[in-house]
PDB file of N, CA and C in Angstrom:
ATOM      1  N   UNK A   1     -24.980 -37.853  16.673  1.00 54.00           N
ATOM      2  CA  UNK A   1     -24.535 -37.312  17.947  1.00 54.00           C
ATOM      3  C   UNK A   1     -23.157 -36.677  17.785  1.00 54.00           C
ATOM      4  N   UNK A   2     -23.057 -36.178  18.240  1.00 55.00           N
ATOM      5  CA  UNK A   2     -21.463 -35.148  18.722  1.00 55.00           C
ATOM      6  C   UNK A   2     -20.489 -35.528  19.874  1.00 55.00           C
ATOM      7  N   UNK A   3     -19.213 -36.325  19.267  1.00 55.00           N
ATOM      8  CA  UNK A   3     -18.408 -36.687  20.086  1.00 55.00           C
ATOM      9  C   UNK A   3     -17.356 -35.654  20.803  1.00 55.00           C
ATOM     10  N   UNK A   4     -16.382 -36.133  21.686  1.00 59.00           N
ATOM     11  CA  UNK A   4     -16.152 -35.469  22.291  1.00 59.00           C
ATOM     12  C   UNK A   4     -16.033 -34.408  23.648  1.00 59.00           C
ATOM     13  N   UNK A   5     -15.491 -33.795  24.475  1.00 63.00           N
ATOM     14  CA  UNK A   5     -15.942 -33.143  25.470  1.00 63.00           C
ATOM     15  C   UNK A   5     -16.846 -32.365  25.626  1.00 63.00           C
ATOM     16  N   UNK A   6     -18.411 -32.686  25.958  1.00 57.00           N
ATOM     17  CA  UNK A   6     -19.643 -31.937  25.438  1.00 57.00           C
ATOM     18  C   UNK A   6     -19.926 -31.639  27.439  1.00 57.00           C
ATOM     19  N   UNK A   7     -19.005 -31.588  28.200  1.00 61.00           N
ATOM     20  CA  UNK A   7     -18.911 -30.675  29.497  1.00 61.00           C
ATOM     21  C   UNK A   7     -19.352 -29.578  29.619  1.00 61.00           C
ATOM     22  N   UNK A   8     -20.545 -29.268  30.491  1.00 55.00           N
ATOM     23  CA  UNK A   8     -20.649 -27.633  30.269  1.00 55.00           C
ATOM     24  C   UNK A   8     -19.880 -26.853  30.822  1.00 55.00           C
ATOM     25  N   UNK A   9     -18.851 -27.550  31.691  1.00 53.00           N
ATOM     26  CA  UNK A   9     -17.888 -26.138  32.131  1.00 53.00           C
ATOM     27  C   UNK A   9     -16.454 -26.533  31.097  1.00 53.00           C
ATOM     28  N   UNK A  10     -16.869 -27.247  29.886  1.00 61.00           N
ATOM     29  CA  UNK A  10     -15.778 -27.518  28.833  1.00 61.00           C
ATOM     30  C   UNK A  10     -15.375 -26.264  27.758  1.00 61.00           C
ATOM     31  N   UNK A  11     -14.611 -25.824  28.241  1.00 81.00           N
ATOM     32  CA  UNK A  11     -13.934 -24.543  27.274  1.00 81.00           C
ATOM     33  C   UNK A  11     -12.316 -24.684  26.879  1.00 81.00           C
ATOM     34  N   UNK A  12     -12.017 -24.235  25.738  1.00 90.00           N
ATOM     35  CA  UNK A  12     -11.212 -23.895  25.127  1.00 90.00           C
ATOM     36  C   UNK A  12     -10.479 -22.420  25.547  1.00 90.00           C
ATOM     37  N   UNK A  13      -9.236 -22.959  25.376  1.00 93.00           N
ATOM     38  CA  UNK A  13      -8.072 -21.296  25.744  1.00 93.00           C
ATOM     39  C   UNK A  13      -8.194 -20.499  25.594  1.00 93.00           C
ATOM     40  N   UNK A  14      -8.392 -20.590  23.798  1.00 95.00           N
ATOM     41  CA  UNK A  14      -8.083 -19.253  22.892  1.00 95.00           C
ATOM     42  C   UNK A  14      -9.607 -19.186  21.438  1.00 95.00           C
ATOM     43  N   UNK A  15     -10.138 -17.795  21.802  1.00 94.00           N
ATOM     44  CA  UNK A  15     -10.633 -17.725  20.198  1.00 94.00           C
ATOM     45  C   UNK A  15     -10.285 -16.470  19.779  1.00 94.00           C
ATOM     46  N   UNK A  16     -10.305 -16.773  18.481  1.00 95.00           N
ATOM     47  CA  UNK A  16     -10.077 -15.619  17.281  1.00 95.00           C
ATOM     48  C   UNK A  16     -10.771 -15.156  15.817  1.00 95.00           C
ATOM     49  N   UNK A  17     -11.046 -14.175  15.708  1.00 96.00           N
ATOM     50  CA  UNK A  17     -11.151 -13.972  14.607  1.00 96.00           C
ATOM     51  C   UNK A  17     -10.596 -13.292  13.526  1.00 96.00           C
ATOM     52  N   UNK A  18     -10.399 -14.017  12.400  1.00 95.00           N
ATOM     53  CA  UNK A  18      -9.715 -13.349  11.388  1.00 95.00           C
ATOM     54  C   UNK A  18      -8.579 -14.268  11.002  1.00 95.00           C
ATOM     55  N   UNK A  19      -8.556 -15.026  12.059  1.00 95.00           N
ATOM     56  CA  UNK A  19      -6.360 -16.235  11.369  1.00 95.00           C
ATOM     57  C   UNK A  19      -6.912 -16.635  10.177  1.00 95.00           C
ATOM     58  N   UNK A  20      -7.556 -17.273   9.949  1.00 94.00           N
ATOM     59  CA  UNK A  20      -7.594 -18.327   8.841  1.00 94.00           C
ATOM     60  C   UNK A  20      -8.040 -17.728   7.705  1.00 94.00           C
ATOM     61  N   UNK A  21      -9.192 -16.519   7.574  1.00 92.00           N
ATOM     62  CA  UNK A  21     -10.061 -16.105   7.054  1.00 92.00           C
ATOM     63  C   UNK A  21     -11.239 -14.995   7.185  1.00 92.00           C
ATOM     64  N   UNK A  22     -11.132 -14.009   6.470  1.00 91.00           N
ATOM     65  CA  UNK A  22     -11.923 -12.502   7.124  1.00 91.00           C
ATOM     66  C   UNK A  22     -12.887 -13.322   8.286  1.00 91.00           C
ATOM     67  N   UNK A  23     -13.026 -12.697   8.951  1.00 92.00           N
ATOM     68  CA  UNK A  23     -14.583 -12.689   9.823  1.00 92.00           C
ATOM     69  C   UNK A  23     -14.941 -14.299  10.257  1.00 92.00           C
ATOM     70  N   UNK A  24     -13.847 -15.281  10.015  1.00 95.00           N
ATOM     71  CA  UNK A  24     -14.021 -17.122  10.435  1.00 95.00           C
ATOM     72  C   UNK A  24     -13.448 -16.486  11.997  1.00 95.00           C
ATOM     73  N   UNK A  25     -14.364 -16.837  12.730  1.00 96.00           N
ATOM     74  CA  UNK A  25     -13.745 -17.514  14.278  1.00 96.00           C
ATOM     75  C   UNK A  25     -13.245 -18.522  14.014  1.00 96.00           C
ATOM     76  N   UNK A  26     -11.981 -18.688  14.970  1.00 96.00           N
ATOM     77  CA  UNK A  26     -11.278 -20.132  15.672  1.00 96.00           C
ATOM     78  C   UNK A  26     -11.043 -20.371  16.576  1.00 96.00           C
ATOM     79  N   UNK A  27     -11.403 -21.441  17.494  1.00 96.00           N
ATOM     80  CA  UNK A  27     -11.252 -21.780  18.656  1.00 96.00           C
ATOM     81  C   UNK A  27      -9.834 -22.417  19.081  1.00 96.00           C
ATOM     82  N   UNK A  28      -9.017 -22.712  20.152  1.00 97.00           N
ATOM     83  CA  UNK A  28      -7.581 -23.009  19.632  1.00 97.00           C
ATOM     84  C   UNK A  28      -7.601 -23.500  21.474  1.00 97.00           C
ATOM     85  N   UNK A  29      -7.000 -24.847  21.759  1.00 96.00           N
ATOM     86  CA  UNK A  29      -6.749 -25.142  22.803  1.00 96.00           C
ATOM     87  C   UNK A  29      -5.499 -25.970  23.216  1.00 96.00           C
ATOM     88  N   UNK A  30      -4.125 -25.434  23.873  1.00 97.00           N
ATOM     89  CA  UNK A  30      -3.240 -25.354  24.070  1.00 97.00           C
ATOM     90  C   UNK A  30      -2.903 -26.368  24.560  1.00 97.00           C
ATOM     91  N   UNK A  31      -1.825 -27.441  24.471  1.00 97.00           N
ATOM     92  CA  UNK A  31      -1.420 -28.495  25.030  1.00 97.00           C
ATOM     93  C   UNK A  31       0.297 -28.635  25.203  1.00 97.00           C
ATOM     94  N   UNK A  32       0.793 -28.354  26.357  1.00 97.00           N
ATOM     95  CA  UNK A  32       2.373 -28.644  26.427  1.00 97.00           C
ATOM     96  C   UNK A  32       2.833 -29.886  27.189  1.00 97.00           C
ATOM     97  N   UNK A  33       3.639 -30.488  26.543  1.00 97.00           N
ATOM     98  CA  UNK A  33       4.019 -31.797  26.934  1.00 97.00           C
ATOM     99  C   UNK A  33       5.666 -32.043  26.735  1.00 97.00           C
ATOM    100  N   UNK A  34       6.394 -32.611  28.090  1.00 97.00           N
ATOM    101  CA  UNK A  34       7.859 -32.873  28.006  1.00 97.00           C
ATOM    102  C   UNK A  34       8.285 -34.053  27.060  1.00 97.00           C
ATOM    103  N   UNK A  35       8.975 -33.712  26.236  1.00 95.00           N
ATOM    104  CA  UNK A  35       9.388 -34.629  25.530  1.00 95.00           C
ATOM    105  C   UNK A  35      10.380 -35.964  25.485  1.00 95.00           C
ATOM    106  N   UNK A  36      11.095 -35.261  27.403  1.00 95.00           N
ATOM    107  CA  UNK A  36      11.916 -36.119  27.659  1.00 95.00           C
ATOM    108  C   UNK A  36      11.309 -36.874  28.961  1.00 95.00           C
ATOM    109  N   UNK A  37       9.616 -37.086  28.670  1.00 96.00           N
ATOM    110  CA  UNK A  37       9.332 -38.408  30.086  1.00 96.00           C
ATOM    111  C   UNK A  37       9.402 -39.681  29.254  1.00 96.00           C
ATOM    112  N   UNK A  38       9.330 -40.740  30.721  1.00 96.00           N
ATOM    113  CA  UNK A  38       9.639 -41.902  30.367  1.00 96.00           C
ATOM    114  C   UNK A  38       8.728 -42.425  29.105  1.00 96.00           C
ATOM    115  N   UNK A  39       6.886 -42.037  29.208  1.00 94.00           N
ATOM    116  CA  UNK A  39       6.251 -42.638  28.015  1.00 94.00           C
ATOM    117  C   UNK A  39       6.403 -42.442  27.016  1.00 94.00           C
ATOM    118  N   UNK A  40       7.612 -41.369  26.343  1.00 95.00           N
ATOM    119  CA  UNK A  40       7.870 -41.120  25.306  1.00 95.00           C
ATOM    120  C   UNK A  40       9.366 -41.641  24.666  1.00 95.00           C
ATOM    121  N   UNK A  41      10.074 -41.874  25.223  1.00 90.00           N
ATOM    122  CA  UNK A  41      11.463 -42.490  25.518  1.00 90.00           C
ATOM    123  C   UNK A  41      11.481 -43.213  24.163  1.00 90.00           C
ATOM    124  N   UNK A  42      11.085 -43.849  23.809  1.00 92.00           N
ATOM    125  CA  UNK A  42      11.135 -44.985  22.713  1.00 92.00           C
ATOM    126  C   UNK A  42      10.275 -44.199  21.343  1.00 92.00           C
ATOM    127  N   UNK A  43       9.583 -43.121  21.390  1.00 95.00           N
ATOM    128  CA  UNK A  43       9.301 -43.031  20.443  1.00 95.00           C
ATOM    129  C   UNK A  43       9.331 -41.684  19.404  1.00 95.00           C
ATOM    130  N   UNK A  44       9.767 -41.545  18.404  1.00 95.00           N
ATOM    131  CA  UNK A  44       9.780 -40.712  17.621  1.00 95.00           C
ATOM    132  C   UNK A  44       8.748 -39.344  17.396  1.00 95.00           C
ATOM    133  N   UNK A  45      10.038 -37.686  17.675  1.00 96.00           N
ATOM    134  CA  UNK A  45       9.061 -37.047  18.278  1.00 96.00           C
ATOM    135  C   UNK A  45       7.598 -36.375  17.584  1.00 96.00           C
ATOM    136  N   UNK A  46       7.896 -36.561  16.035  1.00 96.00           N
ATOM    137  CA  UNK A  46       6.798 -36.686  15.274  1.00 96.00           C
ATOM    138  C   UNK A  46       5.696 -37.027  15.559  1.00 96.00           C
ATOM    139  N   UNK A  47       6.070 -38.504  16.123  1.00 97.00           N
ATOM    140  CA  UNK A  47       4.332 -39.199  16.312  1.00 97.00           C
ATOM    141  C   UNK A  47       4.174 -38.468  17.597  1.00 97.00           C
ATOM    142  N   UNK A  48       5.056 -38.292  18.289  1.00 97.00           N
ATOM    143  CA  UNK A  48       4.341 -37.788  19.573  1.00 97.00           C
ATOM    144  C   UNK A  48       3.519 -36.326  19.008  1.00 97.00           C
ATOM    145  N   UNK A  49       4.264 -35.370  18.813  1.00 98.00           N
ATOM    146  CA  UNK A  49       3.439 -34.191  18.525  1.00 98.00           C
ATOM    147  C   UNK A  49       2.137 -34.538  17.791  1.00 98.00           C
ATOM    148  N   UNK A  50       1.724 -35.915  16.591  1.00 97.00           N
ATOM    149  CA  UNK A  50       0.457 -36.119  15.943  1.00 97.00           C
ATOM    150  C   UNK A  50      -0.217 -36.652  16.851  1.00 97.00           C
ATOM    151  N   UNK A  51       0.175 -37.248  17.918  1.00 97.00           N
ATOM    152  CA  UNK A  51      -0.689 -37.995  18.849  1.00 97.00           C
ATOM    153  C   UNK A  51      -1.252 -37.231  20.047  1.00 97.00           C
ATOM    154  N   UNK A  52      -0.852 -35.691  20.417  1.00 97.00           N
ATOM    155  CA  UNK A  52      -1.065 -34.986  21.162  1.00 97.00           C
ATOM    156  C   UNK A  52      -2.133 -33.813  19.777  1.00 97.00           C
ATOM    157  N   UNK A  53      -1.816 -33.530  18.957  1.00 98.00           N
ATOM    158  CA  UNK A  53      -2.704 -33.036  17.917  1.00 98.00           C
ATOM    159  C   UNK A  53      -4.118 -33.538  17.972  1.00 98.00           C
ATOM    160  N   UNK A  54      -3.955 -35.101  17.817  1.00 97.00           N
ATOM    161  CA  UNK A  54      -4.868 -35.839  16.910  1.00 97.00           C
ATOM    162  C   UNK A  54      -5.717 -36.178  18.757  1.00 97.00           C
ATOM    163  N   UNK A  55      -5.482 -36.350  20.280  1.00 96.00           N
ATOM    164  CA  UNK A  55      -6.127 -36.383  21.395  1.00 96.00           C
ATOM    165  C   UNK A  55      -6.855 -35.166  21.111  1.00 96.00           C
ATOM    166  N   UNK A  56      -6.269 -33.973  21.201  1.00 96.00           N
ATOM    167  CA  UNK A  56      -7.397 -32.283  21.212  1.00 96.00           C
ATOM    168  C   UNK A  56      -8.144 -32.322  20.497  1.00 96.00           C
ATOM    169  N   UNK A  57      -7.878 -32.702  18.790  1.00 96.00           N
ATOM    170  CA  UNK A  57      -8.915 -32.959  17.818  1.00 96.00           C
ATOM    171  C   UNK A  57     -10.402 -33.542  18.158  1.00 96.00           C
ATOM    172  N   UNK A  58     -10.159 -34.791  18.437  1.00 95.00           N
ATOM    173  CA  UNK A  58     -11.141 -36.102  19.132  1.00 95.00           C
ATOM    174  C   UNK A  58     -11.483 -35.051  20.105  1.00 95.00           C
ATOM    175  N   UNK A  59     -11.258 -34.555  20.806  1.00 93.00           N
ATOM    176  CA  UNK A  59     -12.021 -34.027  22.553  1.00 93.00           C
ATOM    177  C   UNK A  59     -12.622 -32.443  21.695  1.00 93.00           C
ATOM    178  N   UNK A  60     -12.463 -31.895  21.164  1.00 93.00           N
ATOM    179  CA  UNK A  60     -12.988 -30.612  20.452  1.00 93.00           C
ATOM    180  C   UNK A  60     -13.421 -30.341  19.274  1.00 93.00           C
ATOM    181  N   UNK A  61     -12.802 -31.129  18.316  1.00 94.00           N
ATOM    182  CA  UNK A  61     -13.231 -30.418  17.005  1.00 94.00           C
ATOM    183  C   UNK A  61     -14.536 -30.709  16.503  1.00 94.00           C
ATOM    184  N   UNK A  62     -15.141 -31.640  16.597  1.00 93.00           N
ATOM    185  CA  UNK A  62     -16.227 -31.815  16.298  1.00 93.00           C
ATOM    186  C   UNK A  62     -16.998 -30.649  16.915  1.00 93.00           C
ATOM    187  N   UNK A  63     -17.581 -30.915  18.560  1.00 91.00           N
ATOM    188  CA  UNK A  63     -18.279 -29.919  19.007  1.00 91.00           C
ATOM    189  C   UNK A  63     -17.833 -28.419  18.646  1.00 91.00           C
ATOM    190  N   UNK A  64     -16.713 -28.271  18.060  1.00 92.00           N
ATOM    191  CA  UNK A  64     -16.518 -26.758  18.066  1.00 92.00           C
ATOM    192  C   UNK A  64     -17.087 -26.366  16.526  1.00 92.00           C
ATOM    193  N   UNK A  65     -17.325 -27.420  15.255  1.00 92.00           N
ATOM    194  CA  UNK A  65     -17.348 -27.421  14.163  1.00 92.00           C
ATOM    195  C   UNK A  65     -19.024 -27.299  13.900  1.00 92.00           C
ATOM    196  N   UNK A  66     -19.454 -28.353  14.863  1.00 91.00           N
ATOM    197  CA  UNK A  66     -20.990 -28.415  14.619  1.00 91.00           C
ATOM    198  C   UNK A  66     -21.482 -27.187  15.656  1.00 91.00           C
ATOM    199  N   UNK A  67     -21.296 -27.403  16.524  1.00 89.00           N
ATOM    200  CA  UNK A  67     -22.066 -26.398  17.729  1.00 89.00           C
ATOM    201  C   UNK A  67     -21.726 -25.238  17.772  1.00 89.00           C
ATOM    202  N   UNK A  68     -20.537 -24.795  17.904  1.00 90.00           N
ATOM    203  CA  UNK A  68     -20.198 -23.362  17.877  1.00 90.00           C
ATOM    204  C   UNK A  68     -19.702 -22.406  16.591  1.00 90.00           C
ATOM    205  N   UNK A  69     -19.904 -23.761  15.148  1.00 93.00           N
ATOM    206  CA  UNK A  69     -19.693 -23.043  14.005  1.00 93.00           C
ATOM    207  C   UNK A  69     -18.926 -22.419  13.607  1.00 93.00           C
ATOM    208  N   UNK A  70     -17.600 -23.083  14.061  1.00 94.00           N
ATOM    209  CA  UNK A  70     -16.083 -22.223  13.970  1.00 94.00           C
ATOM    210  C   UNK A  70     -15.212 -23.194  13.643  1.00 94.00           C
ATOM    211  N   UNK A  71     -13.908 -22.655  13.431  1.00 95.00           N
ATOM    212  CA  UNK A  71     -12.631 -23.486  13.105  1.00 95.00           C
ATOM    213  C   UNK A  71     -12.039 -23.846  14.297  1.00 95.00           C
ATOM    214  N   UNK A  72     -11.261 -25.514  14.475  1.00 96.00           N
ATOM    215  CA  UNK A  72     -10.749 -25.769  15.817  1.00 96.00           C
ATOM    216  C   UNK A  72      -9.104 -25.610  15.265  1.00 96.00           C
ATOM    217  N   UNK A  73      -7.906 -25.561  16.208  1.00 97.00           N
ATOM    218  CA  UNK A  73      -6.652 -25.356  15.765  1.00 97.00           C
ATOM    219  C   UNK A  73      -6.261 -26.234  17.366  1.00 97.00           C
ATOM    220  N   UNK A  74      -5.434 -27.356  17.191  1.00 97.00           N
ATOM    221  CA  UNK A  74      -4.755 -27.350  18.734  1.00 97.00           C
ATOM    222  C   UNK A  74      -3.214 -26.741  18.469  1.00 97.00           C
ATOM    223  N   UNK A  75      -2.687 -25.915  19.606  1.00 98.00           N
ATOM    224  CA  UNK A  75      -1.542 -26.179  19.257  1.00 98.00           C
ATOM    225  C   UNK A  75      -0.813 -26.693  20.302  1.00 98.00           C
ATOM    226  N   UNK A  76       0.004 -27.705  19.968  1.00 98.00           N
ATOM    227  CA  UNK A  76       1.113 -28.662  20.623  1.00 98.00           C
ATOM    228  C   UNK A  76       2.264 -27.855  20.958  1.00 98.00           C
ATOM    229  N   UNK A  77       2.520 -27.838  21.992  1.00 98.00           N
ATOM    230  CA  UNK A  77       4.127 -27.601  22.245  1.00 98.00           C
ATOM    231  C   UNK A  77       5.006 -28.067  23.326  1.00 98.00           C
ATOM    232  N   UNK A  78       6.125 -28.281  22.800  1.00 97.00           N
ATOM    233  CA  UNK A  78       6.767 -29.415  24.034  1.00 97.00           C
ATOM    234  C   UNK A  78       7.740 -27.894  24.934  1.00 97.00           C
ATOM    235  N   UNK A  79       8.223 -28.695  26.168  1.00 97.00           N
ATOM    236  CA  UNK A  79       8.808 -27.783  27.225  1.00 97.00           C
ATOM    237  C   UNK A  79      10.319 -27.636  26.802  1.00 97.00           C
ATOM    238  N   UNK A  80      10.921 -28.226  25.570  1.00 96.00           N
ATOM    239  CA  UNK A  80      11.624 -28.049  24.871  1.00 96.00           C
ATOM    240  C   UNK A  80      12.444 -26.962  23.817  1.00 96.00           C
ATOM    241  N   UNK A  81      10.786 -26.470  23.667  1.00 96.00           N
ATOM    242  CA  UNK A  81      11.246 -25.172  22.632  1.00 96.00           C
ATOM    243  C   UNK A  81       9.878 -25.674  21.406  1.00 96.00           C
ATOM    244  N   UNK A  82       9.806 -26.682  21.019  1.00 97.00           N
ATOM    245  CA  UNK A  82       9.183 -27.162  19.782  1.00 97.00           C
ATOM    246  C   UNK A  82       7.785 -26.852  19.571  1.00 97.00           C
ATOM    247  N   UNK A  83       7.382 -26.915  18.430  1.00 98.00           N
ATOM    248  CA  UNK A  83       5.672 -27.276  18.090  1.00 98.00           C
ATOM    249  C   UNK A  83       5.411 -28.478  17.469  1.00 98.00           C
ATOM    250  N   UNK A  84       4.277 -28.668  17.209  1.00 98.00           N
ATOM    251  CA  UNK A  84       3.545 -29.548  16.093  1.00 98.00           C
ATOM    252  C   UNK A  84       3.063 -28.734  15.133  1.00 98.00           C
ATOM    253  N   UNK A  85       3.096 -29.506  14.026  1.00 97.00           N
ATOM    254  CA  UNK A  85       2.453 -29.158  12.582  1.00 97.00           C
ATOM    255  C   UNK A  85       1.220 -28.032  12.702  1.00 97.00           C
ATOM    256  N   UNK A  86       0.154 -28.154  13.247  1.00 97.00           N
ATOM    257  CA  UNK A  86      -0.584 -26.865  13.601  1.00 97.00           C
ATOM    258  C   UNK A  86      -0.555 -25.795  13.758  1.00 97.00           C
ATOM    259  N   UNK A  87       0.369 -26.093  15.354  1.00 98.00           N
ATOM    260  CA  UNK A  87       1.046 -24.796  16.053  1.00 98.00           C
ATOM    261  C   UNK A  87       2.126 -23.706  15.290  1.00 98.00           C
ATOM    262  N   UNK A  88       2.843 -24.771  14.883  1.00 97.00           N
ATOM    263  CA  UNK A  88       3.817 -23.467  13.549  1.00 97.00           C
ATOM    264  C   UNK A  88       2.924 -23.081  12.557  1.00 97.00           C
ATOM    265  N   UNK A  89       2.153 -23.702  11.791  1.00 97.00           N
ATOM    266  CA  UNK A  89       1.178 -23.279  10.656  1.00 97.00           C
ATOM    267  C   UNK A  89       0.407 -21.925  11.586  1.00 97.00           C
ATOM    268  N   UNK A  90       0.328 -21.884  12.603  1.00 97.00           N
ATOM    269  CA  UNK A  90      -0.601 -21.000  13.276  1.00 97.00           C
ATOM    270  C   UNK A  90       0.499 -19.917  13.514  1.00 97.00           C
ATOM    271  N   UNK A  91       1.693 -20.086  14.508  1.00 97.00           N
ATOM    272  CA  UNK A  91       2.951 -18.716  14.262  1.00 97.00           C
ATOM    273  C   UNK A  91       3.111 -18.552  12.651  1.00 97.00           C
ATOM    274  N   UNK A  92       3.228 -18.946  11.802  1.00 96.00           N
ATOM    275  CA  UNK A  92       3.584 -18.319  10.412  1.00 96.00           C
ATOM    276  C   UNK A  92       2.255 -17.664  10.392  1.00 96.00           C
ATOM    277  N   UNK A  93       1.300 -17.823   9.986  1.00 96.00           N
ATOM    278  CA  UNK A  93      -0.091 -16.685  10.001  1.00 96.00           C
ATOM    279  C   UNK A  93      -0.065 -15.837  10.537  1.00 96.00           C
ATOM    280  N   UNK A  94       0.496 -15.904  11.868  1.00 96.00           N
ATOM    281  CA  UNK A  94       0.329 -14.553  12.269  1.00 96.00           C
ATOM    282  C   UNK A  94       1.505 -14.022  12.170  1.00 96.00           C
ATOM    283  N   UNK A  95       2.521 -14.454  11.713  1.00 96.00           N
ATOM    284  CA  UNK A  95       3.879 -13.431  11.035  1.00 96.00           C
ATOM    285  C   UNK A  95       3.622 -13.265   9.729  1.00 96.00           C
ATOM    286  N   UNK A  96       2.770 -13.613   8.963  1.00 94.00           N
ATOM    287  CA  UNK A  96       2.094 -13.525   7.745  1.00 94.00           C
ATOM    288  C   UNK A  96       1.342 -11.897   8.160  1.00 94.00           C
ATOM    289  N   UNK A  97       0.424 -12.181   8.998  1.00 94.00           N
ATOM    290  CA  UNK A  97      -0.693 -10.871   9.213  1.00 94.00           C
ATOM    291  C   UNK A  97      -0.260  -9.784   9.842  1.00 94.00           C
ATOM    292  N   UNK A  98       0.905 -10.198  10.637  1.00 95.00           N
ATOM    293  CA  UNK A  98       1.955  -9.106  10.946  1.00 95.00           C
ATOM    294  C   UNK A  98       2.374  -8.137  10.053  1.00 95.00           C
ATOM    295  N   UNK A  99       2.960  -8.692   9.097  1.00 96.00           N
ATOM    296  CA  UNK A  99       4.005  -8.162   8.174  1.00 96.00           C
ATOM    297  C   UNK A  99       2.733  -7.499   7.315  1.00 96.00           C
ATOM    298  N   UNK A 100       1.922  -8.320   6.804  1.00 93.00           N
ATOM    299  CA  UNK A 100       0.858  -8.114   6.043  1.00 93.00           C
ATOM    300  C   UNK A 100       0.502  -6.270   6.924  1.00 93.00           C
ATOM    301  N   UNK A 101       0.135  -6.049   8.097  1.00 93.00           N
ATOM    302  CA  UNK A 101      -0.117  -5.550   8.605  1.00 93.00           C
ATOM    303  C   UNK A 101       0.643  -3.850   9.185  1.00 93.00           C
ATOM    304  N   UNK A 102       2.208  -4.211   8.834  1.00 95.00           N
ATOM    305  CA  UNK A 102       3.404  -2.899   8.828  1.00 95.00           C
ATOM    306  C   UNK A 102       4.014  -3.324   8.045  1.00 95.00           C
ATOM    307  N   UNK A 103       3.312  -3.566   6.773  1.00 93.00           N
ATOM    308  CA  UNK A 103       3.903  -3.257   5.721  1.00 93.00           C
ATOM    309  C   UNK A 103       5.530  -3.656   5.512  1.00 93.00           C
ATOM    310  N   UNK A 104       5.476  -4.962   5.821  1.00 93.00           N
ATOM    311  CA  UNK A 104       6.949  -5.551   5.936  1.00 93.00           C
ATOM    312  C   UNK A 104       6.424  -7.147   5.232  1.00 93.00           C
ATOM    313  N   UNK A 105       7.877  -7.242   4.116  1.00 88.00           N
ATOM    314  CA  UNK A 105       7.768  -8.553   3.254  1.00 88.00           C
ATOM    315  C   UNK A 105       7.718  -9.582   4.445  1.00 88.00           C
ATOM    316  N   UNK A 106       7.250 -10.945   4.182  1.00 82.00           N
ATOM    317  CA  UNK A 106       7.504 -11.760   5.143  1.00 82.00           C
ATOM    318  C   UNK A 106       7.742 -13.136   4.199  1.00 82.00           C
ATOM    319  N   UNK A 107       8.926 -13.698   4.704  1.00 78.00           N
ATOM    320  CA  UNK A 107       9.465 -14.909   3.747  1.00 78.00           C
ATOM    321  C   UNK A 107       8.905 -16.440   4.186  1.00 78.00           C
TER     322      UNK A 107
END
């Protein structure tokens, strides 16, 4: 069986093709969270960003992997300014495909 949000009015933000890999769709569903509420107060903002990663994962990636035959990406971002590990891996790609794209080095 296929875990996860299997809702039929369950959709995702964003898809794309081409981030990861010629002609791979990816599905990508957006999560922003304050870093300065009380349930987070005590804890280190690392785990928070893996623990907001690793909730979207569990609720999508599966169904998006088996059923819709694509790549899942969440990206995390706090009201802060910040990302999670994903979400920047996902802005560098596309300043990667940018540059890649007008012919400008990208470091």
């Amino acid at each position: 069986t296929i875990s996860g949000n299997m809702e039929e009015r369950a959709r995702l933000d964003i898809s794309a093709r081409g981030l990861w890999g010629p002609f791979q769709k990816t599905m990508f569903d957006v999560r922003i969270f304050h870093p300065n509420a009380d349930s987070y107060k005590d804890r280190d903002i690392k785990s928070v960003y893996n623990q907001h990663e690793n909730i979207k994962k569990r609720e999508y990636e599966q169904r998006v992997v088996q059923v819709e035959k694509c790549s899942f990406t969440p990206l995390v971002y706090s009201t802060l300014g910040g990302m999670a590990p994903q979400a920047h891996a996902f802005h560098r790609r596309i300043a990667e495909l940018v540059a890649e794209k007008t012919n400008e080095e990208y470091r």
